[in-house]
Coordinates of C-alpha atoms in Angstrom, one line a residue:
X1 CA 5.7 3.5 29.0
X2 CA 2.5 1.6 27.9
X3 CA 2.9 -2.1 27.8
X4 CA 0.6 -3.5 25.1
X5 CA 2.2 -6.9 24.9
X6 CA -0.9 -8.5 26.6
X7 CA -3.3 -7.1 24.0
X8 CA -5.3 -9.6 21.9
X9 CA -4.4 -9.5 18.3
X10 CA -7.3 -8.0 16.3
X11 CA -6.1 -8.2 12.7
X12 CA -4.0 -10.4 10.4
X13 CA -3.2 -7.6 8.0
X14 CA -3.0 -3.8 8.6
X15 CA -1.9 -1.4 5.9
X16 CA -0.2 1.8 6.7
X17 CA -0.3 4.7 4.2
X18 CA 3.3 5.7 5.2
X19 CA 3.2 9.2 3.7
X20 CA 0.7 11.8 5.0
X21 CA -1.8 13.4 2.7
X22 CA 0.1 16.6 1.7
X23 CA -0.1 19.4 -0.9
X24 CA -3.9 19.3 -0.9
X25 CA -3.9 15.7 -2.2
X26 CA -7.4 15.2 -3.5
X27 CA -7.5 12.1 -5.7
X28 CA -10.4 10.3 -4.1
X29 CA -10.6 7.6 -6.8
X30 CA -7.0 6.7 -6.3
X31 CA -7.5 6.4 -2.6
X32 CA -10.7 4.3 -2.9
X33 CA -8.9 1.9 -5.3
X34 CA -6.0 1.6 -3.0
X35 CA -8.2 0.8 -0.1
X36 CA -10.5 -1.6 -2.0
X37 CA -7.7 -3.5 -3.8
X38 CA -5.9 -4.0 -0.5
X39 CA -9.1 -5.2 1.1
X40 CA -9.5 -7.8 -1.7
X41 CA -6.0 -9.0 -1.0
X42 CA -6.7 -9.3 2.8
X43 CA -6.4 -6.0 4.5
X44 CA -8.6 -5.6 7.5
X45 CA -7.4 -2.2 8.9
X46 CA -5.8 0.9 7.5
X47 CA -3.8 3.6 9.2
X48 CA -3.9 7.0 7.4
X49 CA -2.3 10.4 8.3
X50 CA -3.6 13.7 7.1
X51 CA -1.6 16.9 6.9
X52 CA -3.1 18.9 4.1
X53 CA -5.4 16.5 2.2
X54 CA -8.1 18.0 0.0
X55 CA -11.9 18.2 0.7
X56 CA -12.8 15.6 -1.9
X57 CA -11.3 12.9 0.4
X58 CA -13.4 13.8 3.4
X59 CA -16.6 12.0 2.7
X60 CA -14.8 8.8 1.8
X61 CA -12.5 9.0 4.8
X62 CA -15.6 9.4 6.9
X63 CA -17.2 6.4 5.3
X64 CA -14.3 4.2 5.9
X65 CA -13.9 5.5 9.5
X66 CA -17.6 4.7 10.2
X67 CA -17.1 1.2 8.7
X68 CA -14.2 0.7 11.2
X69 CA -11.7 0.2 8.5
X70 CA -9.6 3.4 8.7
X71 CA -7.8 5.0 11.6
X72 CA -7.2 8.6 10.7
X73 CA -4.6 10.7 12.5
X74 CA -4.0 14.4 12.1
X75 CA -0.4 15.1 11.3
X76 CA 1.2 18.5 12.1
X77 CA 4.3 18.2 9.9
X78 CA 5.4 21.8 10.5
X79 CA 6.2 21.0 14.1
X80 CA 8.2 17.9 13.0
X81 CA 10.1 19.7 10.3
X82 CA 11.1 22.4 12.8
X83 CA 12.3 19.9 15.4
X84 CA 13.7 16.9 13.6
X85 CA 16.8 17.2 11.3
X86 CA 16.5 15.4 8.0
X87 CA 12.7 15.1 8.1
X88 CA 11.2 14.5 4.6
X89 CA 7.8 14.0 3.1
X90 CA 6.1 15.6 6.0
X91 CA 7.8 13.4 8.6
X92 CA 7.6 10.1 6.7
X93 CA 10.2 8.4 8.9
X94 CA 8.2 9.3 12.0
X95 CA 5.0 8.1 10.5
X96 CA 6.5 4.7 9.7
X97 CA 7.5 4.3 13.4
X98 CA 4.2 5.6 14.6
X99 CA 2.5 2.9 12.4
X100 CA 4.8 0.2 13.7
X101 CA 4.2 1.0 17.4
X102 CA 0.6 1.9 17.0
X103 CA -0.2 -1.5 15.5
X104 CA 2.2 -3.6 17.6
X105 CA 0.5 -6.6 19.3
X106 CA -2.7 -5.6 17.5
X107 CA -1.9 -7.0 14.0
X108 CA 0.1 -9.9 12.8
X109 CA 1.4 -8.2 9.7
X110 CA 1.9 -4.6 8.8
X111 CA 2.3 -3.5 5.2
X112 CA 3.9 -0.1 4.5
X113 CA 3.1 1.5 1.1
X114 CA 2.2 4.7 -0.6
X115 CA -1.2 5.4 -2.2
X116 CA 0.1 4.5 -5.7
X117 CA 1.5 1.1 -4.7
X118 CA 0.0 -2.3 -4.1
X119 CA 1.9 -5.4 -2.9
X120 CA 0.3 -8.0 -5.2
X121 CA 0.6 -11.8 -4.8
X122 CA 1.5 -13.3 -8.2
X123 CA 0.5 -17.0 -7.8
X124 CA -2.3 -16.9 -5.3
X125 CA -5.3 -14.6 -4.9
X126 CA -4.7 -13.4 -1.3
X127 CA -1.8 -12.5 1.0
X128 CA -2.8 -15.3 3.4
X129 CA -2.5 -17.9 0.7
X130 CA 0.6 -16.5 -0.8
X131 CA 2.5 -16.3 2.5
X132 CA 2.0 -19.9 3.4
X133 CA 3.2 -20.9 -0.1
X134 CA 6.3 -18.8 -0.4
X135 CA 9.2 -20.2 -2.5
X136 CA 11.5 -18.1 -0.3
X137 CA 11.4 -16.2 3.0
X138 CA 9.0 -18.7 4.7
X139 CA 8.6 -17.8 8.3
X140 CA 10.6 -14.6 8.2
X141 CA 9.5 -11.6 10.3
X142 CA 10.4 -9.0 7.6
X143 CA 9.9 -9.5 3.9
X144 CA 10.5 -7.1 1.1
X145 CA 8.5 -6.8 -2.1
X146 CA 10.5 -5.8 -5.2
X147 CA 9.4 -2.8 -7.2
X148 CA 8.3 -2.6 -10.8
X149 CA 6.9 0.6 -12.4
X150 CA 3.5 0.5 -14.2
X151 CA 3.3 3.8 -16.2
X152 CA 0.0 5.6 -15.8
X153 CA 0.4 7.4 -19.1
X154 CA 0.7 4.2 -21.2
X155 CA -2.5 3.0 -23.0
X156 CA -2.8 -0.7 -23.8
X157 CA -4.5 -0.8 -27.2
X158 CA -4.4 -4.6 -27.5
X159 CA -7.4 -5.2 -25.3
X160 CA -10.8 -3.4 -24.8
X161 CA -10.7 -1.3 -21.7
X162 CA -13.7 0.9 -22.5
X163 CA -15.9 -0.8 -19.8
X164 CA -13.2 -1.0 -17.1
X165 CA -14.0 1.5 -14.3
X166 CA -11.0 1.2 -12.0
X167 CA -8.0 3.1 -13.2
X168 CA -5.4 0.7 -11.8
X169 CA -6.9 -2.1 -13.7
X170 CA -6.1 -0.3 -17.0
X171 CA -2.4 -0.2 -16.2
X172 CA -1.6 -3.5 -17.8
X173 CA 2.1 -3.0 -18.7
X174 CA 5.2 -2.6 -16.6
X175 CA 8.8 -1.9 -17.1
X176 CA 10.8 -4.9 -18.2
X177 CA 12.9 -4.4 -15.1
X178 CA 12.5 -5.2 -11.4
X179 CA 14.6 -3.3 -8.9
X180 CA 17.0 -5.3 -6.7
X181 CA 16.5 -5.4 -3.0
X182 CA 16.3 -3.1 -1.1
X183 CA 16.2 -0.4 -3.7
X184 CA 12.6 0.9 -3.9
X185 CA 11.2 -2.2 -2.0
X186 CA 8.3 -2.0 0.3
X187 CA 7.8 -3.9 3.5
X188 CA 5.6 -6.6 5.0
X189 CA 6.7 -6.9 8.7
X190 CA 5.6 -8.2 12.1
X191 CA 5.4 -5.1 14.2
X192 CA 6.2 -6.9 17.5
X193 CA 9.5 -8.1 15.8
X194 CA 10.6 -4.7 14.6
X195 CA 12.3 -1.8 16.4
X196 CA 13.5 0.6 13.6
X197 CA 12.6 0.8 9.9
X198 CA 13.2 3.0 6.9
X199 CA 10.9 3.5 3.9
X200 CA 12.4 0.4 2.1
X201 CA 13.7 -2.0 4.8
X202 CA 14.0 -2.7 8.5
X203 CA 17.3 -1.8 10.1
X204 CA 16.8 -3.2 13.6
X205 CA 14.7 -6.0 14.9
X206 CA 13.0 -5.9 18.3
X207 CA 15.8 -8.0 19.9
X208 CA 18.4 -5.4 18.8
X209 CA 19.8 -7.5 15.9
X210 CA 20.7 -6.0 12.6
X211 CA 22.0 -8.9 10.4
X212 CA 19.7 -10.9 8.1
X213 CA 16.5 -9.2 9.2
X214 CA 15.2 -8.5 5.8
X215 CA 14.3 -11.3 3.3
X216 CA 13.8 -10.4 -0.3
X217 CA 10.7 -12.0 -1.8
X218 CA 10.8 -13.8 -5.1
X219 CA 9.0 -11.9 -7.8
X220 CA 7.1 -15.1 -8.7
X221 CA 5.5 -14.8 -5.2
X222 CA 4.9 -11.0 -4.7
X223 CA 5.5 -7.9 -6.8
X224 CA 5.2 -4.3 -5.7
X225 CA 3.1 -2.8 -8.4
X226 CA 4.0 0.9 -8.4
X227 CA 1.7 3.1 -10.6
X228 CA 3.2 6.4 -11.6
X229 CA 3.4 8.9 -14.4
X230 CA 6.7 8.8 -16.3
X231 CA 8.6 11.9 -17.3
X232 CA 8.3 13.0 -20.9
X233 CA 6.2 9.9 -21.7
X234 CA 9.4 8.1 -22.6
X235 CA 8.9 4.6 -21.4
X236 CA 11.7 2.0 -21.3
X237 CA 11.0 -1.4 -22.6
X238 CA 7.5 -2.5 -21.4
X239 CA 6.0 -6.0 -21.0
X240 CA 2.4 -7.0 -20.5
X241 CA 1.4 -7.7 -16.9
X242 CA -2.4 -8.1 -16.6
X243 CA -2.7 -9.8 -13.2
X244 CA -5.0 -7.2 -11.7
X245 CA -7.4 -6.9 -14.5
X246 CA -7.5 -10.7 -15.1
X247 CA -8.0 -11.7 -11.5
X248 CA -9.7 -8.8 -9.7
X249 CA -11.6 -6.8 -12.2
X250 CA -15.2 -7.7 -11.2
X251 CA -14.6 -7.4 -7.5
X252 CA -12.7 -4.2 -7.6
X253 CA -15.1 -2.4 -9.9
X254 CA -18.1 -3.6 -7.8
X255 CA -16.4 -2.4 -4.6
X256 CA -15.7 1.0 -6.1
X257 CA -19.3 1.4 -7.2
X258 CA -20.6 0.4 -3.7
X259 CA -18.4 3.0 -2.0
X260 CA -19.6 5.7 -4.5
X261 CA -23.3 4.6 -3.9
X262 CA -22.9 4.7 -0.1
X263 CA -21.3 8.2 -0.3
X264 CA -24.1 9.5 -2.6
X265 CA -26.7 8.1 -0.2
X266 CA -25.1 9.7 2.7
X267 CA -24.8 13.1 1.0
X268 CA -28.6 13.1 0.2
X269 CA -29.5 12.5 3.9

């Protein structure tokens, strides 16, 4: 057993991509926007797992690794699937716990999301500001962000998006429905206060307690913006939600261009 409790905390916010790259996932733009949007909000470190990611990701993963932003871990899911009953999404449950224990005592907060999800503060520009101004869950060790879907196949024709570069900025409408906790929620937790967790909530604290661990965030404070294609293009009732494009457009587009320039420069060397 390795005791890391004496380690000095390096980061305030670490984000874990809690599902390995599988099925030759190759959407480098989505990955870049996920990293850069989280960085704008306060992320200082990312934990990523690769099983069968595509080659288009490689130069950008290498760039972020060299920048000290990403910790990349090879993930042999076949061994997990053979040995662990009930394993799904290439061992997602095991990845979640690897993230928790890998970052324990090294980061104050760990966010667990997928590459098509961003936990977005709604009243303040950063996670740090939002957490100290919560209307609910102040001081809690585990907080849950409620999910709302932003359909990728819906085009907002009421505003000019022709010069917007980042794809997630163009997703300006969401379902007029937010899931109740803990259905489809994603987690912001303190790793040193957590023992066991699922995809959507923590089921045991570090002291062994189970009751009242999870606190559901008010949607006026945080919203899990979940970007996905919707089956048959049949969207339920949609409402405008333009927080990303109104608050972060300039910075996100600039960051994306910078990463592309750095990659192109590296490729030419």
